[in-house]
Short mmCIF file of C-alpha atoms in Angstrom, two decimals:
data_model
loop_
_atom_site.label_atom_id
_atom_site.label_comp_id
_atom_site.label_asym_id
_atom_site.label_seq_id
_atom_site.Cartn_x
_atom_site.Cartn_y
_atom_site.Cartn_z
CA UNK A 133 78.46 119.33 78.52
CA UNK A 134 76.12 121.12 80.92
CA UNK A 135 77.58 124.49 79.99
CA UNK A 136 75.61 124.51 76.76
CA UNK A 137 72.52 124.92 78.94
CA UNK A 138 73.79 128.08 80.58
CA UNK A 139 71.62 131.00 81.55
CA UNK A 140 72.99 133.69 79.26
CA UNK A 141 70.24 136.00 78.08
CA UNK A 142 69.62 137.62 74.74
CA UNK A 143 72.12 140.10 73.39
CA UNK A 144 72.07 143.22 75.53
CA UNK A 145 70.24 141.63 78.45
CA UNK A 146 71.70 141.19 81.90
CA UNK A 147 72.71 137.57 82.27
CA UNK A 148 71.54 135.40 85.07
CA UNK A 149 73.88 133.46 87.29
CA UNK A 150 72.57 129.97 88.03
CA UNK A 151 69.08 131.25 87.27
CA UNK A 152 69.38 134.40 89.39
CA UNK A 153 68.99 137.61 87.43
CA UNK A 154 70.92 140.31 89.25
CA UNK A 155 69.76 143.94 89.18
CA UNK A 156 73.28 145.27 88.57
CA UNK A 157 76.55 143.88 87.21
CA UNK A 158 78.55 144.94 90.27
CA UNK A 159 79.83 142.39 92.79
CA UNK A 160 81.71 143.94 95.71
CA UNK A 161 83.95 142.48 98.39
CA UNK A 162 83.56 143.27 102.08
CA UNK A 163 87.18 143.15 103.31
CA UNK A 164 89.69 145.83 104.29
CA UNK A 165 87.35 148.81 104.73
CA UNK A 166 88.42 151.42 107.30
CA UNK A 167 85.29 150.70 109.38
CA UNK A 168 81.98 148.82 109.25
CA UNK A 169 80.19 152.16 108.77
CA UNK A 170 82.26 152.93 105.66
CA UNK A 171 81.69 149.40 104.35
CA UNK A 172 77.95 149.93 104.78
CA UNK A 173 78.00 153.36 103.10
CA UNK A 174 80.20 152.16 100.22
CA UNK A 175 77.90 149.24 99.56
CA UNK A 176 74.82 151.40 99.46
CA UNK A 177 76.49 153.85 97.05
CA UNK A 178 77.75 151.01 94.85
CA UNK A 179 74.31 149.49 94.26
CA UNK A 180 76.24 146.20 94.13
CA UNK A 181 74.05 143.13 93.80
CA UNK A 182 76.44 140.69 95.41
CA UNK A 183 78.61 140.81 98.53
CA UNK A 184 81.53 138.42 98.86
CA UNK A 185 82.23 137.10 102.34
CA UNK A 186 84.45 134.51 103.99
CA UNK A 187 84.65 132.20 106.99
CA UNK A 188 87.36 132.53 109.60
CA UNK A 189 88.18 131.14 113.04
CA UNK A 190 85.95 132.48 115.80
CA UNK A 191 87.18 132.90 119.37
CA UNK A 192 84.83 131.63 122.08
CA UNK A 193 82.46 134.39 123.17
CA UNK A 194 83.84 136.86 120.62
CA UNK A 195 80.65 137.26 118.57
CA UNK A 196 82.64 139.08 115.86
CA UNK A 197 80.89 137.07 113.18
CA UNK A 198 77.42 137.99 114.37
CA UNK A 199 77.90 141.74 114.02
CA UNK A 200 79.34 141.39 110.55
CA UNK A 201 76.61 138.99 109.43
CA UNK A 202 73.92 141.37 110.71
CA UNK A 203 75.43 144.22 108.68
CA UNK A 204 75.51 142.13 105.49
CA UNK A 205 71.97 140.83 105.95
CA UNK A 206 70.68 144.39 106.29
CA UNK A 207 72.21 145.28 102.91
CA UNK A 208 69.71 142.92 101.32
CA UNK A 209 72.11 141.67 98.63
CA UNK A 210 73.01 138.20 97.37
CA UNK A 211 75.84 136.71 99.43
CA UNK A 212 78.74 134.93 97.72
CA UNK A 213 81.01 133.16 100.24
CA UNK A 214 84.57 132.43 99.15
CA UNK A 215 87.24 129.85 99.88
CA UNK A 216 89.98 132.48 100.04
CA UNK A 217 93.33 131.28 101.33
CA UNK A 218 92.77 127.63 100.46
CA UNK A 219 95.69 125.94 98.72
CA UNK A 220 94.29 122.45 98.24
CA UNK A 221 91.07 121.04 96.82
CA UNK A 222 90.24 119.27 100.06
CA UNK A 223 90.69 122.46 102.12
CA UNK A 224 88.48 124.38 99.68
CA UNK A 225 85.76 121.70 99.74
CA UNK A 226 85.60 121.67 103.55
CA UNK A 227 85.57 125.49 103.64
CA UNK A 228 82.74 125.57 101.07
CA UNK A 229 80.63 123.21 103.16
CA UNK A 230 81.18 125.31 106.29
CA UNK A 231 80.27 128.46 104.32
CA UNK A 232 77.09 126.88 102.96
CA UNK A 233 75.91 126.11 106.46
CA UNK A 234 76.83 129.54 107.85
CA UNK A 235 75.45 131.66 105.02
CA UNK A 236 72.61 129.39 103.93
CA UNK A 237 73.48 129.57 100.23
CA UNK A 238 74.71 127.11 97.60
CA UNK A 239 76.73 129.82 95.89
CA UNK A 240 80.48 129.53 96.39
CA UNK A 241 83.32 131.58 94.98
CA UNK A 242 85.88 128.82 94.59
CA UNK A 243 89.48 129.83 95.12
CA UNK A 244 92.27 127.27 95.15
CA UNK A 245 95.52 129.20 95.20
CA UNK A 246 98.53 127.65 93.51
CA UNK A 247 101.18 130.34 93.80
CA UNK A 248 101.79 132.36 96.94
CA UNK A 249 103.22 135.50 95.32
CA UNK A 250 100.84 135.92 92.39
CA UNK A 251 97.87 134.20 94.08
CA UNK A 252 97.39 132.49 90.74
CA UNK A 253 94.79 129.71 90.85
CA UNK A 254 96.01 126.10 90.97
CA UNK A 255 94.28 124.78 87.83
CA UNK A 256 94.48 121.15 88.90
CA UNK A 257 93.16 121.72 92.41
CA UNK A 258 90.52 124.06 91.06
CA UNK A 259 89.07 121.46 88.68
CA UNK A 260 89.25 118.78 91.37
CA UNK A 261 87.39 120.95 93.90
CA UNK A 262 84.86 122.19 91.31
CA UNK A 263 84.03 118.61 90.34
CA UNK A 264 83.34 117.64 93.96
CA UNK A 265 81.38 120.78 94.81
CA UNK A 266 79.19 120.67 91.70
CA UNK A 267 78.41 117.06 92.53
CA UNK A 268 77.55 118.15 96.11
CA UNK A 269 74.98 120.63 94.82
CA UNK A 270 76.98 123.86 94.98
CA UNK A 271 76.63 126.66 92.44
CA UNK A 272 80.32 127.15 91.79
CA UNK A 273 81.86 130.48 90.74
CA UNK A 274 85.47 129.45 90.01
CA UNK A 275 88.20 132.08 90.31
CA UNK A 276 90.23 131.19 87.25
CA UNK A 277 92.56 132.64 84.63
CA UNK A 278 91.92 133.36 80.96
CA UNK A 279 93.22 129.86 80.07
CA UNK A 280 90.87 128.27 77.52
CA UNK A 281 91.67 124.67 78.41
CA UNK A 282 91.07 125.30 82.09
CA UNK A 283 87.77 126.99 81.22
CA UNK A 284 86.74 123.91 79.27
CA UNK A 285 87.58 121.60 82.18
CA UNK A 286 85.67 123.77 84.66
CA UNK A 287 82.59 123.80 82.43
CA UNK A 288 82.82 120.05 82.01
CA UNK A 289 83.04 119.75 85.81
CA UNK A 290 79.61 121.40 86.03
CA UNK A 291 80.41 125.09 86.53
CA UNK A 292 77.93 127.35 84.74
CA UNK A 293 79.80 130.58 85.48
CA UNK A 294 83.48 131.50 85.03
CA UNK A 295 85.36 134.20 86.90
CA UNK A 296 88.61 134.97 85.07
CA UNK A 297 91.04 137.33 86.76
CA UNK A 298 91.83 140.73 85.31
CA UNK A 299 95.17 140.71 87.11
CA UNK A 300 96.53 139.15 90.30
CA UNK A 301 94.41 139.83 93.39
CA UNK A 302 94.99 143.20 95.00
CA UNK A 303 97.32 144.58 92.33
CA UNK A 304 95.00 147.10 90.72
CA UNK A 305 96.72 146.55 87.37
CA UNK A 306 93.52 146.19 85.37
CA UNK A 307 93.06 143.82 82.44
CA UNK A 308 96.65 142.75 81.84
CA UNK A 309 95.86 140.24 79.10
CA UNK A 310 93.08 141.75 76.98
CA UNK A 311 93.80 139.33 74.13
CA UNK A 312 93.36 136.30 76.40
CA UNK A 313 90.18 137.70 77.93
CA UNK A 314 88.71 138.55 74.53
CA UNK A 315 89.51 135.01 73.36
CA UNK A 316 87.82 133.50 76.40
CA UNK A 317 84.75 135.71 75.95
CA UNK A 318 84.55 134.81 72.25
CA UNK A 319 85.10 131.09 72.82
CA UNK A 320 82.21 130.76 75.26
CA UNK A 321 79.69 133.45 74.30
CA UNK A 322 76.86 131.76 76.23
CA UNK A 323 78.64 131.28 79.54
CA UNK A 324 78.10 134.03 82.14
CA UNK A 325 81.51 135.48 83.04
CA UNK A 326 82.65 137.79 85.79
CA UNK A 327 85.98 139.62 85.76
CA UNK A 328 87.26 138.93 89.26
CA UNK A 329 90.28 140.57 90.83
CA UNK A 330 93.03 142.93 89.76
CA UNK A 331 90.93 145.98 88.93
CA UNK A 332 92.14 149.30 90.31
CA UNK A 333 90.22 151.96 88.41
CA UNK A 334 86.63 152.42 87.24
CA UNK A 335 87.83 152.79 83.64
CA UNK A 336 89.14 149.19 83.84
CA UNK A 337 85.72 147.98 84.96
CA UNK A 338 84.14 149.85 82.05
CA UNK A 339 86.64 148.17 79.72
CA UNK A 340 85.65 144.74 81.04
CA UNK A 341 81.99 145.46 80.44
CA UNK A 342 82.70 146.87 76.97
CA UNK A 343 84.46 143.58 76.18
CA UNK A 344 81.21 141.78 76.88
CA UNK A 345 81.77 140.39 80.36
CA UNK A 346 78.63 140.05 82.41
CA UNK A 347 79.78 141.53 85.69
CA UNK A 348 82.85 142.60 87.62
CA UNK A 349 83.90 141.61 91.12
CA UNK A 350 86.32 143.79 93.06
CA UNK A 351 87.21 144.71 96.60
CA UNK A 352 90.57 146.38 97.20
CA UNK A 353 90.05 149.17 94.65
CA UNK A 354 87.10 150.45 96.68
CA UNK A 355 88.14 149.47 100.21
CA UNK A 356 91.66 150.92 99.92
CA UNK A 357 90.68 154.11 98.09
CA UNK A 358 91.13 157.35 100.02
CA UNK A 359 87.37 157.76 99.84
CA UNK A 360 85.80 154.29 99.49
CA UNK A 361 82.26 155.65 99.27
CA UNK A 362 83.09 157.94 96.35
CA UNK A 363 85.06 155.18 94.64
CA UNK A 364 82.17 152.75 95.01
CA UNK A 365 79.95 155.29 93.27
CA UNK A 366 82.57 155.80 90.53
CA UNK A 367 82.78 152.06 89.85
CA UNK A 368 78.98 151.78 89.77
CA UNK A 369 78.79 154.49 87.11
CA UNK A 370 81.66 153.01 85.10
CA UNK A 371 80.10 149.54 85.10
CA UNK A 372 76.80 150.95 83.90
CA UNK A 373 78.58 152.98 81.22
CA UNK A 374 80.54 149.98 79.95
CA UNK A 375 77.45 147.80 79.94
CA UNK A 376 75.45 150.39 78.02
CA UNK A 377 78.31 150.92 75.56
CA UNK A 378 78.45 147.19 74.82
CA UNK A 379 74.74 147.05 74.08
CA UNK A 380 75.03 150.19 71.93
CA UNK A 381 77.20 148.25 69.43
CA UNK A 382 80.47 150.26 69.35
CA UNK A 383 82.02 151.35 66.05
CA UNK A 384 84.85 149.31 64.57
CA UNK A 385 88.29 150.91 65.06
CA UNK A 386 90.20 151.74 61.85
CA UNK A 387 93.79 152.62 61.06
CA UNK A 388 93.25 155.59 58.74
CA UNK A 389 91.64 158.90 59.68
CA UNK A 390 88.23 159.76 58.34
CA UNK A 391 86.79 163.25 58.72
CA UNK A 392 83.73 163.39 60.90
CA UNK A 393 82.67 166.76 59.48
CA UNK A 394 81.38 166.36 55.89
CA UNK A 395 83.54 168.03 53.24
CA UNK A 396 80.52 168.68 51.03
CA UNK A 397 79.61 172.36 51.20
CA UNK A 398 82.95 173.48 52.60
CA UNK A 399 83.76 177.06 51.46
CA UNK A 400 86.39 177.14 48.73
CA UNK A 401 89.01 179.54 50.08
CA UNK A 402 92.41 180.36 48.56
CA UNK B 987 91.70 114.95 127.16
CA UNK B 988 93.77 117.35 125.15
CA UNK B 989 92.56 118.44 121.72
CA UNK B 990 93.26 121.36 119.41
CA UNK B 991 90.59 124.05 119.01
CA UNK B 992 91.40 126.52 116.25
CA UNK B 993 95.06 125.61 116.57
CA UNK B 994 95.23 126.07 120.35
CA UNK B 995 95.87 123.07 122.61
CA UNK B 996 92.84 122.79 124.88
CA UNK B 997 91.89 120.46 127.73
CA UNK B 998 88.25 119.31 127.56
CA UNK B 999 86.16 116.83 129.51
CA UNK B 1000 83.25 116.49 127.04
CA UNK B 1001 83.51 113.95 124.24
CA UNK B 1002 80.83 114.92 121.70
CA UNK B 1003 81.41 117.91 119.44
CA UNK B 1004 78.29 119.80 120.54
CA UNK B 1005 79.18 119.33 124.22
CA UNK B 1006 82.72 120.51 123.53
CA UNK B 1007 81.35 123.65 121.85
CA UNK B 1008 79.33 124.36 124.99
CA UNK B 1009 82.28 123.64 127.28
CA UNK B 1010 84.60 125.84 125.25
CA UNK B 1011 82.22 128.80 125.48
CA UNK B 1012 80.66 128.86 122.02
CA UNK B 1013 77.14 128.48 123.38
CA UNK B 1014 74.60 129.65 120.81
CA UNK B 1015 77.13 131.36 118.50
CA UNK B 1016 76.56 131.03 114.76
CA UNK B 1017 79.52 128.83 113.85
CA UNK B 1018 80.42 126.01 111.49
CA UNK B 1019 82.72 123.16 112.43
CA UNK B 1020 85.25 120.74 111.01
CA UNK B 1021 87.14 117.91 112.71
CA UNK B 1022 90.51 116.79 111.36
CA UNK B 1023 89.75 118.64 108.13
CA UNK B 1024 86.30 117.15 107.60
CA UNK B 1025 83.13 119.24 107.76
CA UNK B 1026 80.72 118.29 110.54
CA UNK B 1027 77.18 119.64 109.90
CA UNK B 1028 75.32 121.13 112.84
CA UNK B 1029 72.92 118.17 112.83
CA UNK B 1030 75.74 115.68 113.35
CA UNK B 1031 77.56 117.45 116.18
CA UNK B 1032 75.84 115.51 118.93
CA UNK B 1033 76.89 112.17 117.45
CA UNK B 1034 80.39 113.27 116.46
CA UNK B 1035 82.75 111.79 119.05
CA UNK B 1036 86.02 113.61 119.59
CA UNK B 1037 89.21 111.79 120.59
CA UNK B 1038 92.42 112.99 122.17
CA UNK B 1039 94.61 114.74 119.63
CA UNK B 1040 91.76 115.66 117.29
CA UNK B 1041 91.85 119.06 115.60
CA UNK B 1042 88.58 120.99 115.82
CA UNK B 1043 88.04 124.06 113.66
CA UNK B 1044 85.28 126.54 114.55
CA UNK B 1045 84.55 129.34 112.10
CA UNK B 1046 82.11 132.23 111.76
CA UNK B 1047 81.15 134.77 109.05
CA UNK B 1048 83.85 137.29 108.18
CA UNK B 1049 84.71 139.94 105.64
CA UNK B 1050 86.00 138.59 102.32
CA UNK B 1051 86.88 139.61 98.81
#
């Protein structure tokens, strides 16, 4: 039960992820931007602390990877390689090892996809791969669902962070199961959690932070916006707003109206 | 011998993985490798012997979400 030793801070403090305290709660993907210059500008506006990256086949003499890696290094942010596109545990494990060597980090965003249309994680392959990678010394960030049993298995496997989806990758639908996400957050209050995937609007990121999640990870909502740089800034502000609202202890909602202006002293008029 | 490099059938004369990387034009590129689905760390490339029909994967950093 290693998860009981997680790195969650005191109420209202930014959590650490495997002992790393990030300056902001924004994790941003690096794919699908109109150009490297716009990727660079969006990242700087976002103040994101983490950049997700991947590994892909390199053609001999192409040097495409070198230019990209130089751009990311100059951003000065924490790098989180992924295993995107992997459909089996064994494929994900091999990809993670290649990523560790290329990016010189033990952090891995573990994706084992189980359904081609929804890109829903394969829970069985995910636990299998997480078990192997934790044993191999990786700091695993599993891309998961809001499923409580799966969360339990991943924590037992050695994961100290969970990354439940808001909605299927690239949909922009926001938090489609708020009840499930609230349950997950409440069930494991001391486990750092990142809402990963499915966000389309800054208000949805604010909602995730207001629910008590520790960070959000997104890509398409910024990269595919008409103005990615402006959208990166909008998400940064929304994440800060949601985080601050959570620490400010929001009021409890109620069914019946209650006047905010005191009735005492109101003029008696007929 | 004929092997597969990133899914493309390729004729090579070298037999160790590091020599094949040189022969195939990867030179000093920052890449990671796998053979038949198994990761081969950079420190083991010189002792990793490749046989006809083996599948070599060579990857580099890329954009990701």
